[in-house]
Amino acid sequence: MSGRQLGWTALILAMASWGSVVVTIKIAAHGLPVQTITLIEVGSAIVLLGAVVLHRRTRLARPSHLVVLAGLLEPGASYPLINAGLARTSGTHGAVIVGTESVVIVLLSSALAGRLPSRRVLLAVLVTAVGAAFVGGGEGGTASVSGDLLVAAGVVCAAAYVLVAQRAAMGTDTVTLTFWQFVIGAAVIA
């Protein structure tokens, strides 16, 4: 398999894993405590990343304060909040709220920069928010406000992580950054 094919295969596998996370957590939450589910998620990521670090023979430098902050935000805070919320609300609500992460990133980035996004971006944010409200609106099934709020809080942490990781990645090997991020997150969760 060529490097390009391997890259595409890895991307497709990552996409499938990311896309199935809400369903997987909803199913797992019927038999496992939320903390156990979260530790399994983070632990399996550490094992996989550790294997990549060993294979690449990457030297693990001491993590910077930005890498520590990244790990505190995601997975440290975001995973437990989202998983606890998914255990309390419907899969539809959870998936829709998780899907709004990009909107939260835009809003946080704009707030931190102290300026409004362009009209086109504001329109996209508005359309996304209205669509999310339309799809996830109303109580039904196992939906709950407390679960929705926990998922939303996790999404805010995940969005903040994206902004921190963008800065942390400058001059840092991304595999090393991600490995430390998950080790730090696992320590917080444990």
mmCIF file of C-alpha atoms in Angstrom:
data_model
loop_
_atom_site.group_PDB
_atom_site.id
_atom_site.type_symbol
_atom_site.label_atom_id
_atom_site.label_comp_id
_atom_site.label_asym_id
_atom_site.label_seq_id
_atom_site.Cartn_x
_atom_site.Cartn_y
_atom_site.Cartn_z
ATOM 1 C CA MET A 1 0.000 0.000 0.000
ATOM 2 C CA SER A 2 1.456 3.364 -1.006
ATOM 3 C CA GLY A 3 1.802 6.239 1.427
ATOM 4 C CA ARG A 4 -1.060 8.059 -0.277
ATOM 5 C CA GLN A 5 -3.357 5.004 -0.059
ATOM 6 C CA LEU A 6 -2.399 4.495 3.566
ATOM 7 C CA GLY A 7 -3.216 8.144 4.259
ATOM 8 C CA TRP A 8 -6.648 7.865 2.643
ATOM 9 C CA THR A 9 -7.356 4.615 4.478
ATOM 10 C CA ALA A 10 -6.399 6.171 7.816
ATOM 11 C CA LEU A 11 -8.559 9.215 7.070
ATOM 12 C CA ILE A 12 -11.585 7.063 6.207
ATOM 13 C CA LEU A 13 -11.117 4.949 9.353
ATOM 14 C CA ALA A 14 -10.822 8.080 11.492
ATOM 15 C CA MET A 15 -13.951 9.516 9.886
ATOM 16 C CA ALA A 16 -15.901 6.300 10.516
ATOM 17 C CA SER A 17 -14.721 6.193 14.128
ATOM 18 C CA TRP A 18 -15.614 9.825 14.732
ATOM 19 C CA GLY A 19 -18.996 9.440 13.042
ATOM 20 C CA SER A 20 -19.947 6.406 15.113
ATOM 21 C CA VAL A 21 -18.958 7.770 18.521
ATOM 22 C CA VAL A 22 -22.422 9.002 19.597
ATOM 23 C CA VAL A 23 -24.081 5.685 18.743
ATOM 24 C CA THR A 24 -21.297 3.674 20.380
ATOM 25 C CA ILE A 25 -21.464 5.694 23.600
ATOM 26 C CA LYS A 26 -25.267 5.503 23.731
ATOM 27 C CA ILE A 27 -25.077 1.702 23.457
ATOM 28 C CA ALA A 28 -22.198 1.381 25.938
ATOM 29 C CA ALA A 29 -23.942 3.650 28.461
ATOM 30 C CA HIS A 30 -26.630 0.990 28.934
ATOM 31 C CA GLY A 31 -24.149 -1.333 30.613
ATOM 32 C CA LEU A 32 -21.104 0.671 31.654
ATOM 33 C CA PRO A 33 -20.573 3.713 33.857
ATOM 34 C CA VAL A 34 -19.736 6.910 31.945
ATOM 35 C CA GLN A 35 -16.282 7.156 33.547
ATOM 36 C CA THR A 36 -15.414 3.628 32.388
ATOM 37 C CA ILE A 37 -16.518 4.414 28.831
ATOM 38 C CA THR A 38 -14.429 7.581 28.841
ATOM 39 C CA LEU A 39 -11.341 5.797 30.177
ATOM 40 C CA ILE A 40 -11.730 3.091 27.502
ATOM 41 C CA GLU A 41 -11.899 5.790 24.804
ATOM 42 C CA VAL A 42 -8.848 7.632 26.088
ATOM 43 C CA GLY A 43 -6.902 4.491 26.998
ATOM 44 C CA SER A 44 -7.316 2.987 23.533
ATOM 45 C CA ALA A 45 -6.152 6.271 21.983
ATOM 46 C CA ILE A 46 -3.046 6.259 24.201
ATOM 47 C CA VAL A 47 -2.231 2.673 23.200
ATOM 48 C CA LEU A 48 -2.613 3.485 19.495
ATOM 49 C CA LEU A 49 -0.645 6.743 19.759
ATOM 50 C CA GLY A 50 2.015 5.036 21.877
ATOM 51 C CA ALA A 51 2.459 2.423 19.144
ATOM 52 C CA VAL A 52 2.893 5.193 16.567
ATOM 53 C CA VAL A 53 5.411 6.997 18.801
ATOM 54 C CA LEU A 54 7.393 3.756 19.249
ATOM 55 C CA HIS A 55 7.236 2.923 15.544
ATOM 56 C CA ARG A 56 8.439 6.397 14.565
ATOM 57 C CA ARG A 57 11.002 6.416 17.369
ATOM 58 C CA THR A 58 9.763 9.879 18.261
ATOM 59 C CA ARG A 59 11.524 11.563 21.164
ATOM 60 C CA LEU A 60 8.917 12.670 23.677
ATOM 61 C CA ALA A 61 9.859 16.153 24.766
ATOM 62 C CA ARG A 62 8.319 17.573 27.916
ATOM 63 C CA PRO A 63 4.844 18.949 27.074
ATOM 64 C CA SER A 64 4.468 22.727 26.897
ATOM 65 C CA HIS A 65 1.855 24.585 28.934
ATOM 66 C CA LEU A 66 -0.307 24.804 25.779
ATOM 67 C CA VAL A 67 -0.175 21.019 25.321
ATOM 68 C CA VAL A 68 -1.177 20.579 28.979
ATOM 69 C CA LEU A 69 -4.089 22.993 28.468
ATOM 70 C CA ALA A 70 -5.079 21.122 25.313
ATOM 71 C CA GLY A 71 -5.173 17.839 27.257
ATOM 72 C CA LEU A 72 -7.202 19.418 30.058
ATOM 73 C CA LEU A 73 -9.781 20.650 27.544
ATOM 74 C CA GLU A 74 -9.902 17.572 25.309
ATOM 75 C CA PRO A 75 -10.174 14.825 26.357
ATOM 76 C CA GLY A 76 -9.901 15.916 30.018
ATOM 77 C CA ALA A 77 -13.090 17.988 30.211
ATOM 78 C CA SER A 78 -14.871 17.516 26.884
ATOM 79 C CA TYR A 79 -15.064 13.699 26.808
ATOM 80 C CA PRO A 80 -16.537 13.224 30.320
ATOM 81 C CA LEU A 81 -19.038 16.058 29.781
ATOM 82 C CA ILE A 82 -20.186 14.800 26.385
ATOM 83 C CA ASN A 83 -20.342 11.172 27.536
ATOM 84 C CA ALA A 84 -22.288 12.085 30.695
ATOM 85 C CA GLY A 85 -24.669 14.145 28.586
ATOM 86 C CA LEU A 86 -25.156 11.343 26.057
ATOM 87 C CA ALA A 87 -26.055 8.992 28.905
ATOM 88 C CA ARG A 88 -28.843 11.434 29.894
ATOM 89 C CA THR A 89 -30.246 12.592 26.551
ATOM 90 C CA SER A 90 -31.318 11.190 23.209
ATOM 91 C CA GLY A 91 -28.822 10.163 20.562
ATOM 92 C CA THR A 92 -30.427 12.631 18.140
ATOM 93 C CA HIS A 93 -30.002 15.563 20.485
ATOM 94 C CA GLY A 94 -26.460 14.517 21.342
ATOM 95 C CA ALA A 95 -25.427 14.110 17.712
ATOM 96 C CA VAL A 96 -26.929 17.447 16.692
ATOM 97 C CA ILE A 97 -25.275 19.285 19.584
ATOM 98 C CA VAL A 98 -21.903 17.626 18.917
ATOM 99 C CA GLY A 99 -22.332 18.637 15.262
ATOM 100 C CA THR A 100 -22.422 22.309 16.248
ATOM 101 C CA GLU A 101 -18.779 22.284 17.362
ATOM 102 C CA SER A 102 -17.624 24.154 14.245
ATOM 103 C CA VAL A 103 -20.126 26.929 14.968
ATOM 104 C CA VAL A 104 -18.829 27.238 18.531
ATOM 105 C CA ILE A 105 -15.253 27.389 17.197
ATOM 106 C CA VAL A 106 -16.203 30.296 14.918
ATOM 107 C CA LEU A 107 -17.954 32.146 17.748
ATOM 108 C CA LEU A 108 -15.113 31.585 20.254
ATOM 109 C CA SER A 109 -12.493 32.576 17.705
ATOM 110 C CA SER A 110 -14.390 35.755 16.874
ATOM 111 C CA ALA A 111 -14.868 36.608 20.536
ATOM 112 C CA LEU A 112 -11.173 36.090 21.290
ATOM 113 C CA ALA A 113 -10.180 38.184 18.265
ATOM 114 C CA GLY A 114 -12.607 40.902 19.329
ATOM 115 C CA ARG A 115 -14.255 41.204 15.928
ATOM 116 C CA LEU A 116 -17.330 39.944 14.168
ATOM 117 C CA PRO A 117 -17.032 37.348 11.429
ATOM 118 C CA SER A 118 -18.052 38.259 7.892
ATOM 119 C CA ARG A 119 -21.730 38.381 6.926
ATOM 120 C CA ARG A 120 -21.338 35.131 5.007
ATOM 121 C CA VAL A 121 -19.931 33.363 8.068
ATOM 122 C CA LEU A 122 -22.650 34.829 10.299
ATOM 123 C CA LEU A 123 -25.275 33.576 7.849
ATOM 124 C CA ALA A 124 -23.711 30.096 7.940
ATOM 125 C CA VAL A 125 -23.723 30.157 11.763
ATOM 126 C CA LEU A 126 -27.374 31.227 11.783
ATOM 127 C CA VAL A 127 -28.408 28.536 9.284
ATOM 128 C CA THR A 128 -26.532 25.895 11.301
ATOM 129 C CA ALA A 129 -28.116 27.027 14.576
ATOM 130 C CA VAL A 130 -31.618 27.054 13.082
ATOM 131 C CA GLY A 131 -31.037 23.637 11.488
ATOM 132 C CA ALA A 132 -29.765 22.203 14.774
ATOM 133 C CA ALA A 133 -32.771 23.610 16.640
ATOM 134 C CA PHE A 134 -35.128 22.210 13.990
ATOM 135 C CA VAL A 135 -33.601 18.718 13.952
ATOM 136 C CA GLY A 136 -33.035 18.411 17.696
ATOM 137 C CA GLY A 137 -35.932 20.579 18.874
ATOM 138 C CA GLY A 138 -38.601 19.343 21.195
ATOM 139 C CA GLU A 139 -38.572 16.723 23.891
ATOM 140 C CA GLY A 140 -39.007 13.166 22.896
ATOM 141 C CA GLY A 141 -37.649 9.750 23.605
ATOM 142 C CA THR A 142 -34.865 10.004 26.137
ATOM 143 C CA ALA A 143 -34.014 13.669 25.516
ATOM 144 C CA SER A 144 -33.381 15.847 28.567
ATOM 145 C CA VAL A 145 -32.308 19.424 29.145
ATOM 146 C CA SER A 146 -29.629 18.376 31.653
ATOM 147 C CA GLY A 147 -28.134 15.905 29.171
ATOM 148 C CA ASP A 148 -28.258 18.463 26.357
ATOM 149 C CA LEU A 149 -26.501 21.052 28.559
ATOM 150 C CA LEU A 150 -23.750 18.587 29.510
ATOM 151 C CA VAL A 151 -23.144 17.753 25.838
ATOM 152 C CA ALA A 152 -23.130 21.481 24.997
ATOM 153 C CA ALA A 153 -20.594 22.183 27.768
ATOM 154 C CA GLY A 154 -18.395 19.405 26.359
ATOM 155 C CA VAL A 155 -18.683 20.912 22.887
ATOM 156 C CA VAL A 156 -17.554 24.307 24.220
ATOM 157 C CA CYS A 157 -14.498 22.624 25.804
ATOM 158 C CA ALA A 158 -13.790 20.791 22.529
ATOM 159 C CA ALA A 159 -14.079 24.044 20.563
ATOM 160 C CA ALA A 160 -11.719 25.798 22.974
ATOM 161 C CA TYR A 161 -9.328 22.871 22.545
ATOM 162 C CA VAL A 162 -9.231 23.462 18.780
ATOM 163 C CA LEU A 163 -8.106 27.051 19.331
ATOM 164 C CA VAL A 164 -5.459 26.019 21.889
ATOM 165 C CA ALA A 165 -4.223 23.107 19.770
ATOM 166 C CA GLN A 166 -3.797 25.406 16.783
ATOM 167 C CA ARG A 167 -1.240 27.392 18.770
ATOM 168 C CA ALA A 168 0.266 24.347 20.489
ATOM 169 C CA ALA A 169 0.903 22.643 17.145
ATOM 170 C CA MET A 170 3.250 25.393 15.981
ATOM 171 C CA GLY A 171 6.725 23.899 16.177
ATOM 172 C CA THR A 172 5.509 20.690 17.847
ATOM 173 C CA ASP A 173 5.314 17.228 16.334
ATOM 174 C CA THR A 174 1.573 16.506 16.088
ATOM 175 C CA VAL A 175 1.879 12.866 17.156
ATOM 176 C CA THR A 176 3.818 13.919 20.259
ATOM 177 C CA LEU A 177 1.296 16.680 20.975
ATOM 178 C CA THR A 178 -1.636 14.280 20.657
ATOM 179 C CA PHE A 179 0.053 11.575 22.738
ATOM 180 C CA TRP A 180 0.701 14.012 25.609
ATOM 181 C CA GLN A 181 -2.759 15.496 25.207
ATOM 182 C CA PHE A 182 -4.371 12.094 25.794
ATOM 183 C CA VAL A 183 -2.011 11.143 28.640
ATOM 184 C CA ILE A 184 -2.861 14.412 30.416
ATOM 185 C CA GLY A 185 -6.558 13.965 29.674
ATOM 186 C CA ALA A 186 -6.460 10.403 31.043
ATOM 187 C CA ALA A 187 -4.868 11.652 34.264
ATOM 188 C CA VAL A 188 -7.639 14.240 34.649
ATOM 189 C CA ILE A 189 -10.374 11.691 33.953
ATOM 190 C CA ALA A 190 -8.881 9.056 36.263
#
